[in-house]
mmCIF file of C-alpha atoms and ligand atoms in Angstrom:
data_model
loop_
_atom_site.group_PDB
_atom_site.id
_atom_site.type_symbol
_atom_site.label_atom_id
_atom_site.label_comp_id
_atom_site.label_asym_id
_atom_site.label_seq_id
_atom_site.Cartn_x
_atom_site.Cartn_y
_atom_site.Cartn_z
ATOM 1 C CA ALA G 1 -37.924 -110.060 -80.488
ATOM 2 C CA GLY G 2 -39.820 -109.446 -77.251
ATOM 3 C CA LEU G 3 -40.847 -106.153 -75.746
ATOM 4 C CA ALA G 4 -41.355 -105.367 -72.088
ATOM 5 C CA THR G 5 -41.895 -102.156 -70.181
ATOM 6 C CA SER G 6 -40.872 -101.560 -66.614
ATOM 7 C CA ALA G 7 -40.447 -98.488 -64.472
ATOM 8 C CA ALA G 8 -37.159 -98.256 -62.606
ATOM 9 C CA ALA G 9 -37.296 -100.081 -59.305
ATOM 10 C CA PHE G 10 -37.245 -97.099 -56.969
ATOM 11 C CA HIS G 11 -38.171 -93.479 -57.303
ATOM 12 C CA PHE G 12 -38.477 -90.620 -54.883
ATOM 13 C CA PRO G 13 -40.286 -87.367 -55.489
ATOM 14 C CA THR G 14 -37.955 -84.571 -56.534
ATOM 15 C CA PRO G 15 -38.719 -80.870 -56.781
ATOM 16 C CA SER G 16 -37.565 -80.297 -60.365
ATOM 17 C CA ILE G 17 -39.674 -82.009 -63.039
ATOM 18 C CA ALA G 18 -41.592 -84.543 -60.960
ATOM 19 C CA GLN G 19 -44.667 -83.300 -62.797
ATOM 20 C CA GLY G 20 -43.458 -84.654 -66.157
ATOM 21 C CA ALA G 21 -44.030 -88.082 -67.612
ATOM 22 C CA PRO G 22 -41.114 -90.484 -67.149
ATOM 23 C CA LEU G 23 -38.364 -90.315 -69.743
ATOM 24 C CA ARG G 24 -38.692 -93.379 -71.957
ATOM 25 C CA VAL G 25 -35.394 -95.136 -72.582
ATOM 26 C CA GLY G 26 -35.418 -97.813 -75.293
ATOM 27 C CA PHE G 27 -32.885 -100.590 -74.750
ATOM 28 C CA MET G 28 -32.076 -102.267 -78.043
ATOM 29 C CA LEU G 29 -29.685 -105.032 -77.033
ATOM 30 C CA PRO G 30 -28.941 -108.709 -77.661
ATOM 31 C CA TYR G 31 -30.876 -110.621 -74.997
ATOM 32 C CA SER G 32 -30.322 -113.890 -76.879
ATOM 33 C CA GLY G 33 -27.521 -115.436 -78.954
ATOM 34 C CA THR G 34 -23.744 -115.389 -78.571
ATOM 35 C CA PHE G 35 -23.822 -111.825 -77.147
ATOM 36 C CA ALA G 36 -26.728 -112.419 -74.702
ATOM 37 C CA LYS G 37 -24.633 -111.998 -71.554
ATOM 38 C CA LEU G 38 -23.162 -108.781 -72.936
ATOM 39 C CA GLY G 39 -26.618 -107.297 -73.491
ATOM 40 C CA LYS G 40 -27.817 -108.320 -70.061
ATOM 41 C CA PHE G 41 -24.807 -106.784 -68.327
ATOM 42 C CA ILE G 42 -25.241 -103.482 -70.209
ATOM 43 C CA ASP G 43 -28.913 -103.444 -69.148
ATOM 44 C CA ASP G 44 -28.024 -104.320 -65.529
ATOM 45 C CA GLY G 45 -25.269 -101.705 -65.422
ATOM 46 C CA PHE G 46 -27.585 -98.961 -66.701
ATOM 47 C CA ARG G 47 -30.340 -99.859 -64.244
ATOM 48 C CA LEU G 48 -27.848 -100.021 -61.373
ATOM 49 C CA TYR G 49 -26.847 -96.403 -61.979
ATOM 50 C CA VAL G 50 -30.472 -95.248 -62.158
ATOM 51 C CA GLU G 51 -31.364 -97.180 -58.979
ATOM 52 C CA GLN G 52 -28.421 -95.577 -57.175
ATOM 53 C CA GLN G 53 -29.964 -92.204 -58.086
ATOM 54 C CA GLY G 54 -33.339 -93.245 -56.672
ATOM 55 C CA GLY G 55 -34.920 -93.992 -60.053
ATOM 56 C CA SER G 56 -34.559 -90.461 -61.441
ATOM 57 C CA LEU G 57 -31.830 -88.605 -63.338
ATOM 58 C CA GLY G 58 -31.786 -84.825 -63.037
ATOM 59 C CA GLY G 59 -35.137 -85.132 -61.252
ATOM 60 C CA ARG G 60 -36.757 -87.005 -64.152
ATOM 61 C CA ARG G 61 -38.116 -90.480 -63.603
ATOM 62 C CA ILE G 62 -36.817 -93.077 -66.031
ATOM 63 C CA GLU G 63 -38.755 -95.956 -67.561
ATOM 64 C CA PHE G 64 -37.519 -98.650 -69.892
ATOM 65 C CA VAL G 65 -38.638 -100.477 -72.996
ATOM 66 C CA GLN G 66 -36.559 -103.432 -74.172
ATOM 67 C CA VAL G 67 -36.156 -105.036 -77.570
ATOM 68 C CA ASP G 68 -34.019 -108.093 -78.273
ATOM 69 C CA ASP G 69 -32.015 -107.307 -81.421
ATOM 70 C CA GLU G 70 -30.539 -110.840 -81.491
ATOM 71 C CA SER G 71 -27.365 -109.318 -83.015
ATOM 72 C CA LYS G 72 -29.107 -109.528 -86.389
ATOM 73 C CA PRO G 73 -28.389 -106.648 -88.774
ATOM 74 C CA GLU G 74 -31.231 -107.716 -91.097
ATOM 75 C CA THR G 75 -33.944 -106.895 -88.531
ATOM 76 C CA ALA G 76 -32.177 -103.910 -86.961
ATOM 77 C CA THR G 77 -33.922 -101.162 -88.938
ATOM 78 C CA ASP G 78 -37.388 -102.532 -88.106
ATOM 79 C CA ASN G 79 -36.532 -102.953 -84.423
ATOM 80 C CA MET G 80 -35.190 -99.425 -84.185
ATOM 81 C CA ASN G 81 -38.171 -97.972 -86.065
ATOM 82 C CA ARG G 82 -40.503 -99.758 -83.661
ATOM 83 C CA LEU G 83 -38.834 -98.153 -80.629
ATOM 84 C CA VAL G 84 -38.862 -94.699 -82.202
ATOM 85 C CA GLY G 85 -42.312 -95.019 -83.770
ATOM 86 C CA ARG G 86 -44.768 -97.193 -81.902
ATOM 87 C CA GLU G 87 -42.959 -97.122 -78.558
ATOM 88 C CA LYS G 88 -42.200 -93.381 -78.761
ATOM 89 C CA VAL G 89 -38.990 -93.615 -76.760
ATOM 90 C CA ASP G 90 -37.138 -90.395 -75.909
ATOM 91 C CA LEU G 91 -33.766 -91.963 -76.634
ATOM 92 C CA VAL G 92 -32.300 -95.312 -77.530
ATOM 93 C CA VAL G 93 -29.463 -97.133 -75.772
ATOM 94 C CA GLY G 94 -27.874 -99.842 -77.932
ATOM 95 C CA THR G 95 -26.229 -102.025 -79.029
ATOM 96 C CA VAL G 96 -23.433 -104.606 -78.920
ATOM 97 C CA HIS G 97 -22.986 -105.660 -82.582
ATOM 98 C CA SER G 98 -21.358 -103.193 -84.997
ATOM 99 C CA GLY G 99 -23.542 -104.201 -87.971
ATOM 100 C CA VAL G 100 -26.746 -103.722 -85.977
ATOM 101 C CA ALA G 101 -25.414 -100.428 -84.618
ATOM 102 C CA MET G 102 -24.832 -99.092 -88.123
ATOM 103 C CA ALA G 103 -28.511 -99.591 -88.965
ATOM 104 C CA MET G 104 -29.462 -97.915 -85.673
ATOM 105 C CA VAL G 105 -27.254 -94.919 -86.408
ATOM 106 C CA LYS G 106 -28.973 -94.451 -89.776
ATOM 107 C CA VAL G 107 -32.446 -94.453 -88.181
ATOM 108 C CA ALA G 108 -31.223 -92.190 -85.353
ATOM 109 C CA ARG G 109 -29.994 -89.695 -87.949
ATOM 110 C CA ASP G 110 -33.135 -89.908 -90.117
ATOM 111 C CA THR G 111 -35.496 -89.481 -87.158
ATOM 112 C CA ASN G 112 -33.283 -87.180 -85.088
ATOM 113 C CA THR G 113 -33.464 -89.631 -82.150
ATOM 114 C CA PRO G 114 -30.719 -89.388 -79.508
ATOM 115 C CA LEU G 115 -28.648 -92.569 -79.354
ATOM 116 C CA ILE G 116 -26.111 -93.771 -76.797
ATOM 117 C CA ILE G 117 -24.072 -96.738 -78.010
ATOM 118 C CA PRO G 118 -22.973 -98.753 -74.949
ATOM 119 C CA ASN G 119 -20.695 -101.158 -76.825
ATOM 120 C CA ALA G 120 -20.579 -101.535 -80.622
ATOM 121 C CA GLY G 121 -17.278 -100.175 -81.929
ATOM 122 C CA ALA G 122 -18.195 -99.454 -85.595
ATOM 123 C CA ASN G 123 -15.738 -96.691 -86.480
ATOM 124 C CA GLU G 124 -18.305 -94.924 -88.693
ATOM 125 C CA ALA G 125 -20.669 -94.175 -85.768
ATOM 126 C CA THR G 126 -18.232 -91.579 -84.471
ATOM 127 C CA GLY G 127 -16.642 -90.978 -87.884
ATOM 128 C CA PRO G 128 -18.474 -90.212 -91.130
ATOM 129 C CA MET G 129 -21.873 -90.911 -89.474
ATOM 130 C CA CYS G 130 -21.248 -88.710 -86.426
ATOM 131 C CA ALA G 131 -23.978 -86.335 -85.233
ATOM 132 C CA PRO G 132 -24.547 -84.124 -82.177
ATOM 133 C CA HIS G 133 -27.206 -86.543 -80.864
ATOM 134 C CA ILE G 134 -25.091 -89.700 -81.231
ATOM 135 C CA PHE G 135 -22.787 -90.797 -78.395
ATOM 136 C CA ARG G 136 -20.748 -93.789 -77.432
ATOM 137 C CA THR G 137 -19.765 -94.814 -73.873
ATOM 138 C CA SER G 138 -17.640 -97.701 -75.091
ATOM 139 C CA PHE G 139 -14.835 -97.444 -77.684
ATOM 140 C CA SER G 140 -14.210 -97.390 -81.402
ATOM 141 C CA ASN G 141 -12.899 -100.577 -82.982
ATOM 142 C CA TRP G 142 -9.766 -98.659 -83.964
ATOM 143 C CA GLN G 143 -9.208 -97.241 -80.484
ATOM 144 C CA VAL G 144 -8.796 -100.431 -78.453
ATOM 145 C CA CYS G 145 -6.716 -102.369 -81.019
ATOM 146 C CA GLN G 146 -4.282 -99.912 -82.629
ATOM 147 C CA PRO G 147 -2.247 -99.604 -79.378
ATOM 148 C CA MET G 148 -1.698 -103.393 -79.327
ATOM 149 C CA GLY G 149 0.544 -103.154 -82.411
ATOM 150 C CA LYS G 150 3.393 -101.533 -80.529
ATOM 151 C CA VAL G 151 2.828 -103.711 -77.447
ATOM 152 C CA MET G 152 3.287 -106.918 -79.468
ATOM 153 C CA PHE G 153 6.245 -105.561 -81.432
ATOM 154 C CA ASP G 154 7.951 -104.496 -78.205
ATOM 155 C CA ALA G 155 7.349 -108.017 -76.830
ATOM 156 C CA GLY G 156 9.550 -109.279 -79.670
ATOM 157 C CA HIS G 157 6.881 -110.585 -82.049
ATOM 158 C CA ARG G 158 7.541 -109.947 -85.757
ATOM 159 C CA ASN G 159 5.186 -112.270 -87.690
ATOM 160 C CA VAL G 160 1.603 -112.380 -86.467
ATOM 161 C CA VAL G 161 -1.611 -114.044 -87.657
ATOM 162 C CA THR G 162 -4.933 -112.266 -87.029
ATOM 163 C CA ILE G 163 -8.232 -114.108 -86.645
ATOM 164 C CA SER G 164 -11.825 -112.955 -86.223
ATOM 165 C CA TRP G 165 -15.414 -113.064 -87.385
ATOM 166 C CA ARG G 166 -15.899 -111.604 -90.857
ATOM 167 C CA TYR G 167 -17.995 -108.517 -90.116
ATOM 168 C CA ALA G 168 -17.462 -104.848 -89.333
ATOM 169 C CA ALA G 169 -16.018 -105.280 -85.821
ATOM 170 C CA GLY G 170 -13.712 -108.161 -86.749
ATOM 171 C CA ASP G 171 -12.471 -106.399 -89.874
ATOM 172 C CA GLN G 172 -11.955 -103.024 -88.209
ATOM 173 C CA MET G 173 -10.281 -104.384 -85.063
ATOM 174 C CA THR G 174 -7.804 -106.572 -86.934
ATOM 175 C CA ASP G 175 -7.129 -103.714 -89.389
ATOM 176 C CA ALA G 176 -6.417 -101.340 -86.498
ATOM 177 C CA PHE G 177 -4.060 -103.839 -84.889
ATOM 178 C CA LYS G 178 -2.317 -104.276 -88.247
ATOM 179 C CA GLU G 179 -1.979 -100.508 -88.621
ATOM 180 C CA GLY G 180 -0.201 -100.231 -85.253
ATOM 181 C CA PHE G 181 1.878 -103.393 -85.729
ATOM 182 C CA THR G 182 3.020 -102.534 -89.263
ATOM 183 C CA LYS G 183 3.931 -99.006 -88.191
ATOM 184 C CA ALA G 184 6.099 -100.475 -85.411
ATOM 185 C CA GLY G 185 7.861 -102.728 -87.954
ATOM 186 C CA GLY G 186 5.927 -106.019 -87.670
ATOM 187 C CA LYS G 187 4.194 -108.063 -90.351
ATOM 188 C CA VAL G 188 0.723 -109.629 -90.405
ATOM 189 C CA VAL G 189 1.403 -112.835 -92.335
ATOM 190 C CA ASP G 190 -2.213 -113.959 -92.694
ATOM 191 C CA HIS G 191 -5.741 -112.963 -91.671
ATOM 192 C CA LEU G 192 -8.160 -115.802 -90.926
ATOM 193 C CA ALA G 193 -11.910 -115.248 -90.697
ATOM 194 C CA LEU G 194 -15.221 -117.044 -90.417
ATOM 195 C CA PRO G 195 -18.820 -115.804 -90.644
ATOM 196 C CA PHE G 196 -20.480 -114.325 -87.521
ATOM 197 C CA PRO G 197 -21.514 -116.022 -85.223
ATOM 198 C CA GLU G 198 -19.979 -119.355 -86.269
ATOM 199 C CA VAL G 199 -17.703 -121.171 -83.826
ATOM 200 C CA GLU G 200 -16.244 -123.978 -85.956
ATOM 201 C CA PHE G 201 -12.652 -122.909 -85.308
ATOM 202 C CA GLN G 202 -10.864 -126.211 -85.920
ATOM 203 C CA ALA G 203 -9.720 -125.665 -89.520
ATOM 204 C CA LEU G 204 -8.437 -122.179 -88.706
ATOM 205 C CA ILE G 205 -6.599 -123.390 -85.614
ATOM 206 C CA THR G 206 -4.940 -126.106 -87.738
ATOM 207 C CA ARG G 207 -3.932 -123.371 -90.184
ATOM 208 C CA ILE G 208 -2.317 -121.388 -87.350
ATOM 209 C CA ALA G 209 -0.361 -124.485 -86.280
ATOM 210 C CA THR G 210 0.921 -124.824 -89.858
ATOM 211 C CA LEU G 211 1.838 -121.145 -90.250
ATOM 212 C CA LYS G 212 3.695 -121.088 -86.884
ATOM 213 C CA PRO G 213 3.551 -117.293 -86.375
ATOM 214 C CA ASP G 214 5.319 -115.679 -83.400
ATOM 215 C CA ALA G 215 1.911 -114.840 -81.942
ATOM 216 C CA VAL G 216 -1.813 -114.554 -82.731
ATOM 217 C CA PHE G 217 -4.083 -111.502 -82.399
ATOM 218 C CA ALA G 218 -7.796 -112.367 -82.114
ATOM 219 C CA PHE G 219 -11.153 -110.655 -81.783
ATOM 220 C CA PHE G 220 -14.058 -112.756 -80.580
ATOM 221 C CA ALA G 221 -16.556 -111.953 -77.829
ATOM 222 C CA GLY G 222 -19.226 -113.550 -75.669
ATOM 223 C CA GLY G 223 -19.939 -117.221 -76.293
ATOM 224 C CA GLY G 224 -17.638 -117.253 -79.326
ATOM 225 C CA ALA G 225 -14.700 -115.971 -77.252
ATOM 226 C CA VAL G 226 -15.276 -118.667 -74.643
ATOM 227 C CA LYS G 227 -15.094 -121.382 -77.281
ATOM 228 C CA PHE G 228 -12.137 -119.937 -79.205
ATOM 229 C CA VAL G 229 -9.921 -119.651 -76.124
ATOM 230 C CA LYS G 230 -10.830 -123.194 -75.046
ATOM 231 C CA ASP G 231 -10.254 -124.658 -78.529
ATOM 232 C CA TYR G 232 -6.906 -122.828 -78.826
ATOM 233 C CA ALA G 233 -5.758 -124.379 -75.550
ATOM 234 C CA ALA G 234 -7.177 -127.814 -76.409
ATOM 235 C CA ALA G 235 -5.000 -127.789 -79.557
ATOM 236 C CA GLY G 236 -1.998 -127.043 -77.316
ATOM 237 C CA LEU G 237 -1.247 -123.788 -79.115
ATOM 238 C CA ASN G 238 -1.348 -121.731 -75.912
ATOM 239 C CA LYS G 239 1.975 -123.438 -74.996
ATOM 240 C CA SER G 240 3.774 -122.548 -78.238
ATOM 241 C CA ILE G 241 2.132 -119.499 -79.863
ATOM 242 C CA PRO G 242 1.119 -116.729 -77.426
ATOM 243 C CA LEU G 243 -2.476 -115.550 -77.784
ATOM 244 C CA TYR G 244 -3.283 -111.834 -77.737
ATOM 245 C CA GLY G 245 -6.429 -109.965 -78.605
ATOM 246 C CA ALA G 246 -8.867 -107.175 -78.051
ATOM 247 C CA GLY G 247 -9.965 -107.368 -74.409
ATOM 248 C CA PHE G 248 -13.373 -108.797 -75.352
ATOM 249 C CA LEU G 249 -11.607 -112.134 -75.814
ATOM 250 C CA THR G 250 -11.404 -112.514 -72.027
ATOM 251 C CA ASP G 251 -13.874 -109.981 -70.575
ATOM 252 C CA GLY G 252 -16.853 -111.524 -68.794
ATOM 253 C CA THR G 253 -15.736 -114.912 -70.126
ATOM 254 C CA ILE G 254 -13.130 -116.159 -67.647
ATOM 255 C CA PRO G 255 -15.590 -118.075 -65.433
ATOM 256 C CA ALA G 256 -16.404 -120.191 -68.511
ATOM 257 C CA GLN G 257 -12.857 -120.347 -69.937
ATOM 258 C CA GLY G 258 -11.174 -121.302 -66.666
ATOM 259 C CA ALA G 259 -7.428 -122.010 -66.753
ATOM 260 C CA ASP G 260 -7.469 -122.042 -70.571
ATOM 261 C CA ALA G 261 -7.511 -118.226 -70.431
ATOM 262 C CA ASN G 262 -4.410 -117.966 -68.233
ATOM 263 C CA GLY G 263 -1.707 -115.796 -69.770
ATOM 264 C CA VAL G 264 -3.863 -114.334 -72.556
ATOM 265 C CA LYS G 265 -2.865 -110.685 -73.022
ATOM 266 C CA THR G 266 -5.313 -108.136 -74.339
ATOM 267 C CA THR G 267 -5.860 -104.395 -74.680
ATOM 268 C CA LEU G 268 -9.034 -102.721 -73.475
ATOM 269 C CA HIS G 269 -10.295 -99.556 -71.761
ATOM 270 C CA TYR G 270 -10.810 -101.486 -68.518
ATOM 271 C CA ALA G 271 -9.108 -103.957 -66.178
ATOM 272 C CA ASP G 272 -10.791 -105.771 -63.311
ATOM 273 C CA ASP G 273 -8.313 -104.630 -60.687
ATOM 274 C CA LEU G 274 -8.157 -100.920 -61.578
ATOM 275 C CA ASP G 275 -7.292 -99.387 -58.262
ATOM 276 C CA ASN G 276 -9.720 -96.495 -58.106
ATOM 277 C CA PRO G 277 -12.546 -95.999 -55.601
ATOM 278 C CA VAL G 278 -15.224 -95.687 -58.313
ATOM 279 C CA ASN G 279 -14.301 -99.092 -59.724
ATOM 280 C CA LYS G 280 -14.290 -100.745 -56.305
ATOM 281 C CA ALA G 281 -17.683 -99.298 -55.381
ATOM 282 C CA PHE G 282 -19.094 -100.205 -58.801
ATOM 283 C CA LEU G 283 -17.931 -103.825 -58.631
ATOM 284 C CA SER G 284 -19.340 -104.356 -55.164
ATOM 285 C CA ALA G 285 -22.684 -102.719 -56.045
ATOM 286 C CA PHE G 286 -22.968 -104.742 -59.257
ATOM 287 C CA LYS G 287 -22.242 -107.930 -57.329
ATOM 288 C CA ALA G 288 -24.858 -107.028 -54.723
ATOM 289 C CA LYS G 289 -27.470 -106.372 -57.418
ATOM 290 C CA THR G 290 -26.814 -109.313 -59.732
ATOM 291 C CA GLY G 291 -24.679 -111.808 -57.832
ATOM 292 C CA GLU G 292 -22.130 -111.609 -60.669
ATOM 293 C CA ASP G 293 -18.740 -110.022 -61.278
ATOM 294 C CA GLY G 294 -18.963 -106.822 -63.294
ATOM 295 C CA ASP G 295 -17.088 -106.502 -66.577
ATOM 296 C CA ILE G 296 -16.555 -103.952 -69.342
ATOM 297 C CA TYR G 297 -20.112 -104.362 -70.632
ATOM 298 C CA ALA G 298 -21.600 -103.600 -67.218
ATOM 299 C CA VAL G 299 -19.294 -100.565 -66.953
ATOM 300 C CA GLN G 300 -20.353 -99.273 -70.374
ATOM 301 C CA GLY G 301 -24.042 -99.591 -69.442
ATOM 302 C CA TYR G 302 -23.442 -97.870 -66.100
ATOM 303 C CA ASP G 303 -21.617 -95.030 -67.852
ATOM 304 C CA ALA G 304 -24.372 -94.658 -70.457
ATOM 305 C CA ALA G 305 -26.717 -93.803 -67.582
ATOM 306 C CA ALA G 306 -24.093 -91.491 -66.069
ATOM 307 C CA LEU G 307 -23.884 -89.674 -69.420
ATOM 308 C CA LEU G 308 -27.654 -89.324 -69.697
ATOM 309 C CA ALA G 309 -27.656 -87.970 -66.135
ATOM 310 C CA GLU G 310 -25.316 -85.159 -67.223
ATOM 311 C CA GLY G 311 -27.798 -84.136 -69.910
ATOM 312 C CA LEU G 312 -30.827 -84.279 -67.625
ATOM 313 C CA LYS G 313 -29.065 -82.442 -64.805
ATOM 314 C CA ALA G 314 -28.243 -79.585 -67.184
ATOM 315 C CA THR G 315 -31.929 -79.095 -68.018
ATOM 316 C CA LYS G 316 -33.409 -80.119 -64.642
ATOM 317 C CA GLY G 317 -34.959 -83.138 -66.283
ATOM 318 C CA ASP G 318 -36.417 -81.320 -69.271
ATOM 319 C CA TRP G 319 -35.686 -83.405 -72.384
ATOM 320 C CA SER G 320 -37.490 -80.894 -74.591
ATOM 321 C CA ALA G 321 -34.485 -78.625 -73.985
ATOM 322 C CA ARG G 322 -32.580 -81.213 -75.932
ATOM 323 C CA ALA G 323 -29.891 -79.087 -77.542
ATOM 324 C CA GLN G 324 -28.778 -77.950 -74.101
ATOM 325 C CA ALA G 325 -28.856 -81.501 -72.745
ATOM 326 C CA LEU G 326 -26.831 -82.847 -75.675
ATOM 327 C CA ALA G 327 -24.254 -80.075 -75.368
ATOM 328 C CA ALA G 328 -23.821 -80.868 -71.666
ATOM 329 C CA MET G 329 -23.349 -84.526 -72.544
ATOM 330 C CA ARG G 330 -20.681 -83.714 -75.152
ATOM 331 C CA ALA G 331 -18.823 -81.667 -72.539
ATOM 332 C CA ALA G 332 -19.228 -84.256 -69.760
ATOM 333 C CA LYS G 333 -16.259 -85.518 -67.777
ATOM 334 C CA ILE G 334 -17.256 -88.812 -66.251
ATOM 335 C CA ASP G 335 -15.518 -90.465 -63.343
ATOM 336 C CA SER G 336 -15.947 -93.986 -64.678
ATOM 337 C CA PRO G 337 -14.909 -97.298 -63.112
ATOM 338 C CA ARG G 338 -12.508 -97.401 -66.096
ATOM 339 C CA GLY G 339 -10.889 -94.088 -65.030
ATOM 340 C CA PRO G 340 -11.539 -90.595 -66.385
ATOM 341 C CA MET G 341 -13.645 -90.399 -69.556
ATOM 342 C CA SER G 342 -14.398 -87.346 -71.703
ATOM 343 C CA PHE G 343 -15.767 -87.133 -75.248
ATOM 344 C CA ASN G 344 -14.302 -85.970 -78.534
ATOM 345 C CA ARG G 345 -16.235 -83.807 -81.020
ATOM 346 C CA ALA G 346 -17.731 -86.976 -82.553
ATOM 347 C CA GLY G 347 -19.050 -88.256 -79.191
ATOM 348 C CA ASN G 348 -16.493 -91.063 -78.777
ATOM 349 C CA PRO G 349 -14.780 -91.486 -75.396
ATOM 350 C CA VAL G 350 -11.252 -90.217 -74.889
ATOM 351 C CA GLN G 351 -9.784 -92.760 -72.476
ATOM 352 C CA ASP G 352 -6.781 -94.790 -71.413
ATOM 353 C CA VAL G 353 -6.273 -98.185 -73.054
ATOM 354 C CA TYR G 354 -4.783 -100.792 -70.748
ATOM 355 C CA LEU G 355 -2.686 -103.879 -71.377
ATOM 356 C CA ARG G 356 -4.101 -106.711 -69.251
ATOM 357 C CA GLU G 357 -3.147 -110.312 -68.625
ATOM 358 C CA VAL G 358 -5.394 -113.084 -67.360
ATOM 359 C CA ARG G 359 -4.096 -114.159 -63.951
ATOM 360 C CA ASN G 360 -5.914 -115.346 -60.845
ATOM 361 C CA GLY G 361 -9.155 -115.645 -62.763
ATOM 362 C CA ARG G 362 -9.331 -112.019 -63.807
ATOM 363 C CA ASN G 363 -7.995 -109.467 -66.291
ATOM 364 C CA GLU G 364 -5.186 -107.870 -64.302
ATOM 365 C CA LEU G 365 -3.646 -104.555 -65.225
ATOM 366 C CA VAL G 366 -0.134 -104.861 -66.697
ATOM 367 C CA SER G 367 0.480 -101.338 -67.995
ATOM 368 C CA ILE G 368 -1.075 -98.430 -69.858
ATOM 369 C CA ALA G 369 -0.835 -99.215 -73.584
ATOM 370 C CA GLY G 370 -2.176 -95.812 -74.590
ATOM 371 C CA LYS G 371 -2.812 -92.715 -72.491
ATOM 372 C CA ALA G 372 -6.005 -90.723 -73.224
ATOM 373 C CA VAL G 373 -6.398 -92.445 -76.612
ATOM 374 C CA ASP G 374 -8.586 -90.380 -78.954
ATOM 375 C CA ASP G 375 -10.110 -91.906 -82.084
ATOM 376 C CA PRO G 376 -9.208 -89.709 -85.077
ATOM 377 C CA ALA G 377 -12.948 -89.480 -86.012
ATOM 378 C CA ARG G 378 -12.000 -89.680 -89.683
ATOM 379 C CA GLY G 379 -14.781 -88.232 -91.844
ATOM 380 C CA CYS G 380 -16.730 -86.609 -88.989
ATOM 381 C CA ARG G 381 -17.990 -83.152 -89.899
ATOM 382 C CA VAL G 382 -19.543 -81.532 -86.828
HETATM 383 C C1 PHB C 1 -18.983 -105.155 -82.130
HETATM 384 O O1 PHB C 1 -19.636 -105.789 -82.970
HETATM 385 O O2 PHB C 1 -18.698 -103.962 -82.299
HETATM 386 C C2 PHB C 1 -18.545 -105.795 -80.877
HETATM 387 C C3 PHB C 1 -19.200 -106.921 -80.406
HETATM 388 C C4 PHB C 1 -18.802 -107.520 -79.207
HETATM 389 C C5 PHB C 1 -17.757 -106.971 -78.491
HETATM 390 C C6 PHB C 1 -17.094 -105.862 -78.959
HETATM 391 C C7 PHB C 1 -17.476 -105.262 -80.159
HETATM 392 O O3 PHB C 1 -17.392 -107.515 -77.344
#
């Protein structure tokens, strides 16, 4: 796990708290492994927002420390303790993997360190483990998958197989889908799983061909999602058994999946062609900065910076007035590329969940699968 420090690219003097030391933001993200692109896009998205503000938020200069968490839960506590202890960061932004995020949430609670989760969906983070200094600018695993149950039932599917990695995100996303699908009247006939981050899908794909369900619901992401969608098509199953999933199955992955992704339908809190001016401006700025097409991960990083900006604006850059900053963040209404985003009492976004279909090399909006979907925050006592 490597560490690097860098000040934001540009900064201009501002009247408010220009006298103070820069606010130290610790990025704890996967910069290697199957989720490497996801981590990089979150980092790029966050920095883009800060650069657009001239390098300061609420008049406070921002500097960054990075740690590569490698999506490894077993080293997560040490990595987080290093940022909070030796690196003395003012807040942590991370991460992608739900298991790593759970360890981060525990340290954040024990050390009272503010944490913004820019991806990981672990339901507990904004459920039983919720706290006033813990936020998420992404989703809960429940939130993006439960609405797919009704969508697939309404499409005429009755018997569905679910497939995923066997870890918190895979378990919680397929459970949430099952909850929605069963409630609508459908049946999950089998759940197939393999250890994270393995990509030997062949035996499971053969099993799907044998079971012949009406459709499949999958959660994979990053490099694993690229390979699953390609293997599914190579087996010819995309012609006979429609593939659905959480939107991560096709987000940021289509350049590598190519035509094999065509027709895959997913639910997510974003679609590439959302017709709002914030999304259009974001996508063109992200392209100008990185040369790449933005995706949900870049949006979630961008919005993490937008959320921090709300806190720093409320205190004119003074992070020692933390209670006031955190309260302003909880009350924030952010005009995100995804559409309007506010926060529930547990710090999880309240947001629309879209049904998308891969067409023309992108995730195109089909319909709204859930309007202003709010995670129930089961077990949260704040
Ligand atoms: C998670 O582990 O929570 C996770 C990882 C990758 C995604 C989405 C969720 O794309």
